[in-house]
């Protein structure tokens, strides 16, 4: 079994473990960011330096720090820095803009935002709606500035001489970070994640892939993704190991990165596995045949599994695990255990009681599809609720079971299969999208009377987003014009691929839109497709 942290059940804090690793393996490489390498000691020193800076900025225990950063050493160090002061790290999706971004910054009650220079204008445009915001620290900025009452300063000015007297002792029950989910029917909600839950999730990742201390883990996932935070960063610390984190995913850059890093455990998401499987042969691909032991991601179909095994020489393909940011992993399987293609392991009975319920919270029969529900068997294995939204947590915990909003089934052998999402949200290229949030943006256009945002099947994997809309009687708007209007108001991953204008939307007797009918209709002959229209947009 891998050399996993095996201390008492009362886990250390994330920064407590980092301090220990800096002491016992301080000179070992910890994190590689696109070739820029940092040891455990260097990461600790940087985190302690930023902690001194955040202390100067007035950060108090249990207060939040929002970071909107690309994958780089400062993004990781600021997590640890906030926690050293007893603060809470809130990593934000770097694609957010407009009302999507303002909602997260406002909802998290933060006074301090740290961002890349490229993202400053996005925040600048929302400052008027953020009365609590006091300070923006900008990575790459050279001179201070102001946006109204908000101070804008170089992040570099807040990397100070460490002052350990300001550090706050934290336990496994204390909050380490907040991850904002894409939501289902409403605005994004912040999942409150304790130190103990990060450890529990990381252990699940390690056990599922059987990663050993000598194996380097490579991931192109963003720093705001819980998979990277727990599975790659904390999992690496638990193993006294090393990890390489790419700036972003690139099909053409994948095999050169494998050759450069020597990675044997790889994390992918969404359609990445399919895109790599279809790429042309390259010298780097040939040289790395058989190097990767595990490629971890969503369950791979049987055909895709075979391609990765035969063409690339990978031993373990796909992810025999299922979970959410709120509770992970709900199902899992130890590395190397046989499983049917498309399945996601078996119920994680050590940590959870996992069931499949119908709409009346009655357990369905084996093989039937229903909603995935769970409750913990021990503390520290799932989130602690939604930040400042107790009513949302109570609603999710109906009848004392956490309702995932996902549909799935267990077969007669106990293997789990994900079926669909119960509510009207989508998952596109690894991103969760709230249909309601997108609809609210679109309804801001003066020519739009009604709109429904829904999924249509993608030819790769997961969903593509379609907008079906009704124009006002005097509305004049083409599909291309709508797309151009949306480009500056929504993150790239929420931009629709398909747009269709109709005279009316299908509705029930009480006026509720029948999105299932729109999903079944799919792409009609009158549907506009941005892929065929050759439009361009900023993918950041």
Short mmCIF file of C-alpha atoms in Angstrom, two decimals:
data_model
loop_
_atom_site.label_atom_id
_atom_site.label_comp_id
_atom_site.label_asym_id
_atom_site.label_seq_id
_atom_site.Cartn_x
_atom_site.Cartn_y
_atom_site.Cartn_z
CA UNK A 1 0.00 0.00 0.00
CA UNK A 2 1.18 3.56 -0.71
CA UNK A 3 2.93 5.45 2.09
CA UNK A 4 -0.11 7.47 3.12
CA UNK A 5 -0.13 9.69 6.18
CA UNK A 6 -1.02 7.35 9.00
CA UNK A 7 -1.19 9.54 12.09
CA UNK A 8 -4.05 9.58 14.59
CA UNK A 9 -7.63 9.87 13.39
CA UNK A 10 -7.49 13.55 14.34
CA UNK A 11 -5.68 14.60 11.14
CA UNK A 12 -3.20 17.47 11.14
CA UNK A 13 -4.09 20.67 9.35
CA UNK A 14 -2.96 21.17 5.76
CA UNK A 15 -0.33 23.71 6.81
CA UNK A 16 0.67 21.57 9.76
CA UNK A 17 1.60 18.80 7.34
CA UNK A 18 3.41 21.26 5.04
CA UNK A 19 5.51 22.44 7.99
CA UNK A 20 6.36 18.84 8.82
CA UNK A 21 7.36 18.09 5.23
CA UNK A 22 9.52 21.22 5.09
CA UNK A 23 11.34 19.89 8.14
CA UNK A 24 11.76 16.24 7.12
CA UNK A 25 12.13 16.40 3.30
CA UNK A 26 12.65 20.13 2.79
CA UNK A 27 15.13 19.86 -0.10
CA UNK A 28 12.96 17.48 -2.15
CA UNK A 29 11.08 18.81 -5.15
CA UNK A 30 7.42 19.30 -4.20
CA UNK A 31 5.71 21.14 -7.07
CA UNK A 32 6.69 21.72 -10.69
CA UNK A 33 4.75 24.46 -12.47
CA UNK A 34 5.43 24.07 -16.20
CA UNK A 35 9.15 23.51 -15.55
CA UNK A 36 9.55 25.94 -12.64
CA UNK A 37 10.36 23.68 -9.70
CA UNK A 38 9.99 24.32 -5.97
CA UNK A 39 11.06 22.25 -2.99
CA UNK A 40 8.98 21.69 0.13
CA UNK A 41 11.12 24.23 1.99
CA UNK A 42 10.74 26.84 -0.76
CA UNK A 43 6.96 26.45 -0.78
CA UNK A 44 6.86 26.75 3.01
CA UNK A 45 9.03 29.89 2.98
CA UNK A 46 6.90 31.48 0.26
CA UNK A 47 3.69 30.65 2.12
CA UNK A 48 5.08 32.06 5.36
CA UNK A 49 6.16 35.22 3.52
CA UNK A 50 2.71 35.74 2.03
CA UNK A 51 1.16 35.01 5.44
CA UNK A 52 3.13 37.96 6.80
CA UNK A 53 1.80 40.06 3.93
CA UNK A 54 -1.81 39.01 4.49
CA UNK A 55 -1.36 39.75 8.19
CA UNK A 56 -0.23 43.25 7.23
CA UNK A 57 -3.35 43.51 5.05
CA UNK A 58 -5.46 42.75 8.12
CA UNK A 59 -6.58 39.18 7.49
CA UNK A 60 -8.15 37.69 10.62
CA UNK A 61 -8.97 34.05 11.48
CA UNK A 62 -12.04 32.71 9.65
CA UNK A 63 -11.97 35.55 7.13
CA UNK A 64 -11.80 34.73 3.42
CA UNK A 65 -9.21 35.49 0.76
CA UNK A 66 -10.34 35.15 -2.85
CA UNK A 67 -7.67 34.22 -5.40
CA UNK A 68 -8.21 34.39 -9.15
CA UNK A 69 -4.90 33.00 -10.35
CA UNK A 70 -3.50 30.80 -13.09
CA UNK A 71 -1.65 27.60 -12.17
CA UNK A 72 1.54 28.92 -10.59
CA UNK A 73 3.48 28.78 -7.34
CA UNK A 74 1.72 31.83 -5.87
CA UNK A 75 -1.69 30.21 -6.30
CA UNK A 76 -0.62 27.29 -4.09
CA UNK A 77 1.42 29.39 -1.63
CA UNK A 78 -1.50 31.74 -0.99
CA UNK A 79 -3.71 28.80 0.03
CA UNK A 80 -1.18 27.87 2.67
CA UNK A 81 -0.60 31.52 3.61
CA UNK A 82 -4.28 32.16 4.31
CA UNK A 83 -4.50 28.98 6.40
CA UNK A 84 -1.40 29.90 8.41
CA UNK A 85 -3.32 32.92 9.71
CA UNK A 86 -6.46 30.88 10.32
CA UNK A 87 -7.99 32.38 7.17
CA UNK A 88 -10.05 30.63 4.51
CA UNK A 89 -8.84 30.28 0.92
CA UNK A 90 -11.42 30.79 -1.86
CA UNK A 91 -9.94 29.87 -5.28
CA UNK A 92 -12.06 31.29 -8.11
CA UNK A 93 -12.56 29.99 -11.62
CA UNK A 94 -10.37 32.17 -13.85
CA UNK A 95 -13.00 32.18 -16.59
CA UNK A 96 -15.54 34.06 -14.46
CA UNK A 97 -16.57 37.54 -15.47
CA UNK A 98 -19.48 39.93 -15.06
CA UNK A 99 -22.24 38.91 -12.67
CA UNK A 100 -20.77 35.39 -12.34
CA UNK A 101 -17.58 36.83 -10.84
CA UNK A 102 -19.32 39.50 -8.75
CA UNK A 103 -21.57 36.88 -7.17
CA UNK A 104 -18.68 34.74 -5.91
CA UNK A 105 -16.65 37.69 -4.57
CA UNK A 106 -19.72 39.17 -2.86
CA UNK A 107 -21.10 35.89 -1.53
CA UNK A 108 -17.75 34.92 0.03
CA UNK A 109 -17.72 38.15 2.11
CA UNK A 110 -14.11 38.78 1.19
CA UNK A 111 -12.21 42.00 1.76
CA UNK A 112 -9.09 40.84 -0.11
CA UNK A 113 -8.86 39.58 -3.69
CA UNK A 114 -5.64 38.37 -5.29
CA UNK A 115 -5.63 38.15 -9.09
CA UNK A 116 -3.49 38.05 -12.20
CA UNK A 117 -2.90 41.37 -13.94
CA UNK A 118 -4.88 40.03 -16.91
CA UNK A 119 -7.99 39.70 -14.73
CA UNK A 120 -7.90 43.11 -13.03
CA UNK A 121 -10.23 44.78 -15.53
CA UNK A 122 -12.87 42.12 -14.91
CA UNK A 123 -12.87 42.93 -11.21
CA UNK A 124 -12.66 46.66 -11.92
CA UNK A 125 -15.96 46.46 -13.77
CA UNK A 126 -17.71 44.89 -10.76
CA UNK A 127 -16.27 46.97 -7.89
CA UNK A 128 -19.41 49.11 -7.59
CA UNK A 129 -21.39 46.00 -6.58
CA UNK A 130 -18.77 44.83 -4.04
CA UNK A 131 -19.05 47.14 -1.00
CA UNK A 132 -17.02 44.82 1.27
CA UNK A 133 -13.99 44.71 -1.03
CA UNK A 134 -11.08 46.78 0.31
CA UNK A 135 -7.93 45.54 -1.37
CA UNK A 136 -6.87 43.90 -4.65
CA UNK A 137 -3.38 42.39 -4.78
CA UNK A 138 -2.28 41.92 -8.37
CA UNK A 139 0.29 39.42 -9.56
CA UNK A 140 2.49 41.12 -12.17
CA UNK A 141 1.45 44.69 -11.29
CA UNK A 142 4.29 47.17 -10.76
CA UNK A 143 2.60 50.27 -9.34
CA UNK A 144 -0.23 50.85 -6.87
CA UNK A 145 -3.54 52.31 -7.94
CA UNK A 146 -7.11 52.79 -6.70
CA UNK A 147 -10.52 51.84 -8.01
CA UNK A 148 -12.80 54.14 -6.06
CA UNK A 149 -12.32 53.22 -2.40
CA UNK A 150 -10.52 49.96 -3.25
CA UNK A 151 -6.73 49.85 -3.02
CA UNK A 152 -4.92 48.07 -5.89
CA UNK A 153 -1.36 46.98 -5.06
CA UNK A 154 1.36 44.68 -6.44
CA UNK A 155 1.19 41.21 -4.90
CA UNK A 156 5.00 41.24 -4.73
CA UNK A 157 4.80 43.98 -2.08
CA UNK A 158 3.10 41.47 0.23
CA UNK A 159 5.80 38.79 0.14
CA UNK A 160 7.43 39.79 3.42
CA UNK A 161 9.79 38.44 6.05
CA UNK A 162 7.97 35.54 7.78
CA UNK A 163 6.56 36.14 11.26
CA UNK A 164 5.57 32.84 12.83
CA UNK A 165 4.19 34.58 15.92
CA UNK A 166 1.16 35.50 13.79
CA UNK A 167 0.47 31.89 12.80
CA UNK A 168 -2.73 30.32 14.13
CA UNK A 169 -2.98 26.69 15.20
CA UNK A 170 -5.79 24.90 13.34
CA UNK A 171 -7.36 21.45 13.65
CA UNK A 172 -8.95 18.99 11.26
CA UNK A 173 -12.37 20.51 11.96
CA UNK A 174 -11.39 24.05 10.97
CA UNK A 175 -12.25 25.34 7.50
CA UNK A 176 -9.38 25.25 5.01
CA UNK A 177 -11.08 26.46 1.83
CA UNK A 178 -14.33 27.17 0.05
CA UNK A 179 -14.97 25.81 -3.44
CA UNK A 180 -17.83 27.37 -5.42
CA UNK A 181 -19.86 24.84 -7.36
CA UNK A 182 -21.62 25.51 -10.64
CA UNK A 183 -25.00 25.25 -8.95
CA UNK A 184 -28.03 23.34 -10.16
CA UNK A 185 -31.01 25.65 -10.39
CA UNK A 186 -29.66 28.76 -8.65
CA UNK A 187 -26.53 30.85 -8.15
CA UNK A 188 -23.25 29.14 -7.34
CA UNK A 189 -22.86 28.06 -3.73
CA UNK A 190 -19.67 27.88 -1.69
CA UNK A 191 -18.85 24.41 -0.36
CA UNK A 192 -17.20 24.76 3.05
CA UNK A 193 -14.31 22.30 3.20
CA UNK A 194 -12.50 21.42 6.44
CA UNK A 195 -8.90 20.34 6.80
CA UNK A 196 -10.12 16.87 7.66
CA UNK A 197 -12.22 16.61 4.50
CA UNK A 198 -9.28 17.59 2.28
CA UNK A 199 -7.29 14.76 3.87
CA UNK A 200 -10.14 12.27 3.47
CA UNK A 201 -10.59 13.18 -0.20
CA UNK A 202 -6.85 12.99 -0.87
CA UNK A 203 -6.70 9.55 0.70
CA UNK A 204 -9.51 8.46 -1.63
CA UNK A 205 -7.55 9.59 -4.69
CA UNK A 206 -4.40 7.81 -3.52
CA UNK A 207 -6.14 4.53 -2.76
CA UNK A 208 -8.09 4.55 -6.01
CA UNK A 209 -4.99 4.84 -8.21
CA UNK A 210 -2.55 3.10 -5.86
CA UNK A 211 -0.03 5.89 -6.21
CA UNK A 212 3.32 5.27 -4.54
CA UNK A 213 5.71 7.85 -3.09
CA UNK A 214 8.20 7.48 -5.96
CA UNK A 215 5.55 8.21 -8.61
CA UNK A 216 5.21 11.74 -9.97
CA UNK A 217 1.63 12.93 -10.50
CA UNK A 218 0.98 15.21 -13.49
CA UNK A 219 -2.18 17.28 -13.74
CA UNK A 220 -3.43 20.00 -16.10
CA UNK A 221 -6.45 20.75 -13.91
CA UNK A 222 -6.92 24.32 -12.63
CA UNK A 223 -5.98 25.35 -9.10
CA UNK A 224 -9.63 26.07 -8.26
CA UNK A 225 -10.60 22.43 -8.89
CA UNK A 226 -10.95 20.22 -5.80
CA UNK A 227 -9.36 17.30 -7.67
CA UNK A 228 -6.10 19.23 -7.99
CA UNK A 229 -6.22 20.69 -4.49
CA UNK A 230 -6.82 17.44 -2.65
CA UNK A 231 -5.71 14.66 -4.99
CA UNK A 232 -2.58 16.23 -6.45
CA UNK A 233 -1.30 18.87 -4.00
CA UNK A 234 -2.28 17.43 -0.61
CA UNK A 235 -1.97 13.83 -1.85
CA UNK A 236 1.59 14.58 -2.89
CA UNK A 237 2.36 15.98 0.58
CA UNK A 238 0.87 12.93 2.26
CA UNK A 239 3.18 10.68 0.22
CA UNK A 240 6.29 12.87 0.59
CA UNK A 241 6.23 12.84 -3.19
CA UNK A 242 6.41 15.25 -6.16
CA UNK A 243 3.85 16.63 -8.62
CA UNK A 244 3.88 18.56 -11.88
CA UNK A 245 1.07 20.99 -12.64
CA UNK A 246 0.59 22.30 -16.17
CA UNK A 247 -0.43 25.88 -16.87
CA UNK A 248 -3.36 24.58 -18.86
CA UNK A 249 -4.31 21.53 -20.90
CA UNK A 250 -2.89 21.18 -24.40
CA UNK A 251 -3.33 18.15 -26.65
CA UNK A 252 -0.14 18.88 -28.59
CA UNK A 253 1.77 19.57 -25.38
CA UNK A 254 0.66 16.44 -23.51
CA UNK A 255 3.33 13.97 -24.62
CA UNK A 256 6.20 16.50 -24.46
CA UNK A 257 5.13 17.10 -20.84
CA UNK A 258 5.14 13.35 -20.18
CA UNK A 259 8.66 13.13 -21.58
CA UNK A 260 9.87 16.17 -19.61
CA UNK A 261 8.40 15.18 -16.23
CA UNK A 262 8.55 11.38 -16.39
CA UNK A 263 5.03 11.28 -14.90
CA UNK A 264 3.51 7.87 -14.23
CA UNK A 265 0.17 9.00 -12.71
CA UNK A 266 -1.91 11.40 -14.81
CA UNK A 267 -5.15 13.24 -13.98
CA UNK A 268 -7.49 14.18 -16.80
CA UNK A 269 -10.99 15.60 -16.97
CA UNK A 270 -13.94 15.55 -19.34
CA UNK A 271 -12.99 15.09 -22.98
CA UNK A 272 -9.22 15.27 -22.47
CA UNK A 273 -8.77 11.50 -22.62
CA UNK A 274 -10.72 11.24 -25.86
CA UNK A 275 -8.84 14.13 -27.50
CA UNK A 276 -5.44 12.62 -26.67
CA UNK A 277 -6.53 9.19 -27.93
CA UNK A 278 -7.37 10.66 -31.35
CA UNK A 279 -4.18 12.68 -31.85
CA UNK A 280 -1.57 11.80 -34.46
CA UNK A 281 1.62 9.96 -33.58
CA UNK A 282 4.56 12.11 -32.47
CA UNK A 283 8.14 11.28 -31.44
CA UNK A 284 7.32 12.15 -27.80
CA UNK A 285 4.30 9.83 -27.87
CA UNK A 286 6.44 6.98 -29.15
CA UNK A 287 9.20 7.60 -26.62
CA UNK A 288 6.74 7.58 -23.71
CA UNK A 289 4.97 4.34 -24.61
CA UNK A 290 4.47 2.36 -21.41
CA UNK A 291 5.62 5.20 -19.14
CA UNK A 292 2.18 6.08 -17.71
CA UNK A 293 0.89 3.55 -15.21
CA UNK A 294 -2.41 5.27 -14.36
CA UNK A 295 -4.55 7.77 -16.24
CA UNK A 296 -7.24 8.93 -13.85
CA UNK A 297 -10.44 10.67 -14.88
CA UNK A 298 -14.10 10.07 -15.58
CA UNK A 299 -14.99 6.46 -16.41
CA UNK A 300 -13.63 5.69 -19.87
CA UNK A 301 -15.83 3.74 -22.34
CA UNK A 302 -14.48 0.29 -23.23
CA UNK A 303 -13.24 1.44 -26.66
CA UNK A 304 -11.33 4.37 -25.16
CA UNK A 305 -9.82 2.16 -22.48
CA UNK A 306 -8.52 -0.19 -25.15
CA UNK A 307 -6.92 2.68 -27.09
CA UNK A 308 -5.05 3.93 -24.02
CA UNK A 309 -3.86 0.43 -23.17
CA UNK A 310 -2.80 -0.74 -26.62
CA UNK A 311 -1.62 2.53 -28.16
CA UNK A 312 -0.03 4.16 -25.11
CA UNK A 313 0.77 1.14 -22.91
CA UNK A 314 -1.16 2.43 -19.88
CA UNK A 315 -1.97 -0.16 -17.19
CA UNK A 316 -4.93 1.42 -15.35
CA UNK A 317 -7.32 3.52 -17.42
CA UNK A 318 -10.20 5.70 -16.26
CA UNK A 319 -11.58 6.53 -12.86
CA UNK A 320 -13.38 3.93 -10.81
CA UNK A 321 -14.71 6.58 -8.49
CA UNK A 322 -17.66 8.95 -8.21
CA UNK A 323 -18.30 11.91 -5.99
CA UNK A 324 -19.02 15.59 -5.75
CA UNK A 325 -17.24 18.56 -4.24
CA UNK A 326 -19.66 18.13 -1.34
CA UNK A 327 -18.84 14.45 -0.76
CA UNK A 328 -15.90 12.54 -2.25
CA UNK A 329 -15.49 9.70 -2.95
CA UNK A 330 -18.94 8.17 -2.66
CA UNK A 331 -17.93 5.19 -4.77
CA UNK A 332 -14.44 3.86 -5.34
CA UNK A 333 -12.37 0.78 -6.13
CA UNK A 334 -8.85 -0.12 -5.12
CA UNK A 335 -6.23 0.14 -7.84
CA UNK A 336 -6.10 -2.85 -10.15
CA UNK A 337 -9.47 -4.29 -9.15
CA UNK A 338 -11.50 -5.42 -12.19
CA UNK A 339 -14.61 -3.41 -13.02
CA UNK A 340 -17.12 -3.22 -15.90
CA UNK A 341 -16.49 -0.45 -18.48
CA UNK A 342 -18.39 2.72 -17.65
CA UNK A 343 -18.76 1.89 -13.97
CA UNK A 344 -17.44 4.02 -11.12
CA UNK A 345 -16.50 1.45 -8.53
CA UNK A 346 -18.57 0.38 -5.54
CA UNK A 347 -20.04 2.28 -2.60
CA UNK A 348 -17.42 3.68 -0.22
CA UNK A 349 -18.91 1.92 2.80
CA UNK A 350 -16.08 2.90 5.14
CA UNK A 351 -16.99 6.58 4.97
CA UNK A 352 -20.56 6.74 3.61
CA UNK A 353 -23.93 5.12 3.50
CA UNK A 354 -24.78 5.53 -0.21
CA UNK A 355 -28.25 4.77 -1.55
CA UNK A 356 -30.36 5.35 -4.67
CA UNK A 357 -33.74 6.99 -3.93
CA UNK A 358 -36.85 7.80 -5.93
CA UNK A 359 -38.60 11.18 -5.77
CA UNK A 360 -40.29 10.17 -2.51
CA UNK A 361 -37.00 9.27 -0.81
CA UNK A 362 -37.69 5.57 -1.02
CA UNK A 363 -34.85 3.29 -2.01
CA UNK A 364 -35.23 1.87 -5.51
CA UNK A 365 -34.53 -1.72 -6.51
CA UNK A 366 -31.13 -2.87 -7.73
CA UNK A 367 -30.61 -1.84 -11.35
CA UNK A 368 -33.13 1.01 -11.25
CA UNK A 369 -32.07 4.61 -11.80
CA UNK A 370 -32.72 7.15 -9.07
CA UNK A 371 -31.10 10.02 -7.20
CA UNK A 372 -27.79 9.37 -5.44
CA UNK A 373 -28.05 10.18 -1.72
CA UNK A 374 -25.61 9.68 1.11
CA UNK A 375 -24.81 10.35 4.74
CA UNK A 376 -21.45 10.09 6.51
CA UNK A 377 -20.47 7.19 8.72
CA UNK A 378 -17.75 9.22 10.44
CA UNK A 379 -16.75 12.89 10.74
CA UNK A 380 -14.62 14.82 8.29
CA UNK A 381 -15.52 12.92 5.12
CA UNK A 382 -17.75 15.50 3.43
CA UNK A 383 -18.30 19.24 3.30
CA UNK A 384 -19.59 21.27 6.24
CA UNK A 385 -22.40 23.01 4.39
CA UNK A 386 -22.82 25.94 2.01
CA UNK A 387 -21.12 29.18 3.00
CA UNK A 388 -23.63 31.53 4.65
CA UNK A 389 -26.51 29.53 3.13
CA UNK A 390 -27.88 27.26 5.87
CA UNK A 391 -31.23 27.01 4.12
CA UNK A 392 -29.54 25.50 1.04
CA UNK A 393 -27.79 22.93 3.21
CA UNK A 394 -31.04 22.01 4.97
CA UNK A 395 -32.74 21.59 1.58
CA UNK A 396 -29.94 19.33 0.36
CA UNK A 397 -30.14 17.24 3.56
CA UNK A 398 -33.78 16.29 3.07
CA UNK A 399 -34.85 13.49 5.46
CA UNK A 400 -31.30 13.57 6.88
CA UNK A 401 -29.80 12.34 3.60
CA UNK A 402 -27.61 14.52 1.42
CA UNK A 403 -29.26 14.64 -2.03
CA UNK A 404 -26.64 14.88 -4.76
CA UNK A 405 -28.93 15.97 -7.59
CA UNK A 406 -27.33 13.22 -9.69
CA UNK A 407 -28.98 10.14 -11.08
CA UNK A 408 -27.36 6.73 -11.04
CA UNK A 409 -27.80 3.03 -10.37
CA UNK A 410 -26.10 0.06 -8.73
CA UNK A 411 -25.99 -3.28 -10.55
CA UNK A 412 -26.42 -6.69 -8.93
CA UNK A 413 -22.66 -6.88 -8.22
CA UNK A 414 -22.65 -3.51 -6.47
CA UNK A 415 -20.98 -1.50 -9.24
CA UNK A 416 -22.20 2.09 -9.62
CA UNK A 417 -23.10 3.76 -12.93
CA UNK A 418 -23.70 7.49 -13.30
CA UNK A 419 -26.83 8.13 -15.39
CA UNK A 420 -27.65 11.85 -15.63
CA UNK A 421 -28.12 15.08 -13.71
CA UNK A 422 -31.48 15.42 -12.09
CA UNK A 423 -31.75 19.18 -12.24
CA UNK A 424 -31.19 21.46 -15.16
CA UNK A 425 -27.50 22.03 -14.98
CA UNK A 426 -24.90 20.97 -17.45
CA UNK A 427 -21.36 19.71 -17.39
CA UNK A 428 -19.33 20.88 -20.33
CA UNK A 429 -15.61 20.09 -20.83
CA UNK A 430 -15.21 19.48 -17.10
CA UNK A 431 -17.09 22.61 -15.94
CA UNK A 432 -20.42 22.66 -14.11
CA UNK A 433 -22.78 25.32 -15.50
CA UNK A 434 -25.90 26.68 -13.83
CA UNK A 435 -28.57 27.07 -16.50
CA UNK A 436 -30.31 29.71 -14.40
CA UNK A 437 -27.22 31.90 -14.19
CA UNK A 438 -26.77 31.77 -17.97
CA UNK A 439 -30.47 32.48 -18.52
CA UNK A 440 -30.33 35.56 -16.29
CA UNK A 441 -27.49 36.99 -18.37
CA UNK A 442 -29.31 36.33 -21.66
CA UNK A 443 -32.53 37.90 -20.36
CA UNK A 444 -30.54 41.10 -19.94
CA UNK A 445 -30.57 41.55 -23.71
CA UNK A 446 -33.33 43.99 -24.73
CA UNK A 447 -34.48 41.84 -27.65
CA UNK A 448 -35.05 38.63 -25.64
CA UNK A 449 -38.48 37.78 -24.21
CA UNK A 450 -37.94 34.19 -23.01
CA UNK A 451 -35.03 31.79 -22.88
CA UNK A 452 -34.21 28.21 -21.88
CA UNK A 453 -30.65 26.99 -21.48
CA UNK A 454 -30.24 23.23 -21.73
CA UNK A 455 -27.92 20.43 -22.69
CA UNK A 456 -27.60 18.58 -25.97
CA UNK A 457 -25.38 15.58 -26.47
CA UNK A 458 -21.80 16.26 -27.52
CA UNK A 459 -19.99 14.22 -30.14
CA UNK A 460 -17.00 14.04 -27.78
CA UNK A 461 -18.24 13.52 -24.20
CA UNK A 462 -20.48 15.18 -21.65
CA UNK A 463 -22.77 18.01 -22.82
CA UNK A 464 -22.85 20.93 -25.20
CA UNK A 465 -24.86 23.99 -24.25
CA UNK A 466 -27.82 25.17 -26.31
CA UNK A 467 -29.85 28.36 -25.97
CA UNK A 468 -33.44 28.22 -27.14
CA UNK A 469 -34.94 31.71 -27.06
CA UNK A 470 -37.99 33.73 -28.00
CA UNK A 471 -37.57 37.29 -29.28
CA UNK A 472 -39.79 40.17 -28.25
CA UNK A 473 -42.36 41.19 -30.92
CA UNK A 474 -40.16 44.08 -32.03
CA UNK A 475 -36.87 42.27 -31.30
CA UNK A 476 -34.22 42.14 -33.99
CA UNK A 477 -31.31 39.83 -33.23
CA UNK A 478 -29.40 37.16 -35.13
CA UNK A 479 -27.78 34.14 -33.53
CA UNK A 480 -24.30 35.46 -34.33
CA UNK A 481 -25.13 38.84 -32.82
CA UNK A 482 -26.35 37.16 -29.64
CA UNK A 483 -23.13 35.19 -29.36
CA UNK A 484 -21.03 38.34 -29.84
CA UNK A 485 -23.07 40.06 -27.11
CA UNK A 486 -22.54 37.15 -24.70
CA UNK A 487 -18.77 36.94 -25.21
CA UNK A 488 -18.08 39.89 -22.89
CA UNK A 489 -20.63 38.88 -20.28
CA UNK A 490 -20.00 35.21 -19.58
CA UNK A 491 -17.06 32.88 -18.93
CA UNK A 492 -15.94 31.04 -22.03
CA UNK A 493 -17.08 27.63 -20.77
CA UNK A 494 -20.69 28.90 -20.41
CA UNK A 495 -20.88 30.31 -23.94
CA UNK A 496 -23.43 28.37 -26.01
CA UNK A 497 -22.41 26.23 -28.90
CA UNK A 498 -25.96 26.16 -30.26
CA UNK A 499 -28.59 28.92 -30.52
CA UNK A 500 -32.12 28.60 -31.85
CA UNK A 501 -34.92 31.20 -31.99
CA UNK A 502 -38.48 29.92 -31.72
CA UNK A 503 -41.92 31.50 -31.64
CA UNK A 504 -42.63 29.92 -28.26
CA UNK A 505 -41.11 27.58 -25.68
CA UNK A 506 -42.82 24.33 -24.70
CA UNK A 507 -44.38 24.86 -21.25
CA UNK A 508 -46.51 22.98 -18.74
CA UNK A 509 -49.96 24.03 -17.56
CA UNK A 510 -48.36 26.17 -14.85
CA UNK A 511 -45.89 27.80 -17.24
CA UNK A 512 -42.79 25.72 -16.44
CA UNK A 513 -40.56 25.17 -19.48
CA UNK A 514 -40.32 21.54 -20.57
CA UNK A 515 -36.54 21.37 -20.89
CA UNK A 516 -36.67 17.63 -21.36
CA UNK A 517 -38.53 18.26 -24.62
CA UNK A 518 -35.90 20.74 -25.75
CA UNK A 519 -33.18 18.25 -24.90
CA UNK A 520 -34.98 15.58 -26.89
CA UNK A 521 -35.34 17.97 -29.85
CA UNK A 522 -31.58 18.46 -29.85
CA UNK A 523 -30.13 20.31 -32.81
CA UNK A 524 -32.95 21.08 -35.23
CA UNK A 525 -32.46 22.16 -38.87
CA UNK A 526 -32.81 25.81 -37.77
CA UNK A 527 -30.20 25.59 -35.00
CA UNK A 528 -27.14 27.84 -35.32
CA UNK A 529 -23.79 26.13 -34.53
CA UNK A 530 -20.83 28.28 -33.55
CA UNK A 531 -18.41 25.58 -34.73
CA UNK A 532 -19.76 25.94 -38.25
CA UNK A 533 -19.99 29.74 -38.02
CA UNK A 534 -16.24 30.01 -37.35
CA UNK A 535 -16.62 32.57 -34.56
CA UNK A 536 -13.77 33.31 -32.16
CA UNK A 537 -13.69 34.09 -28.45
CA UNK A 538 -11.30 34.48 -25.52
CA UNK A 539 -10.84 31.04 -23.92
CA UNK A 540 -9.59 32.45 -20.61
#
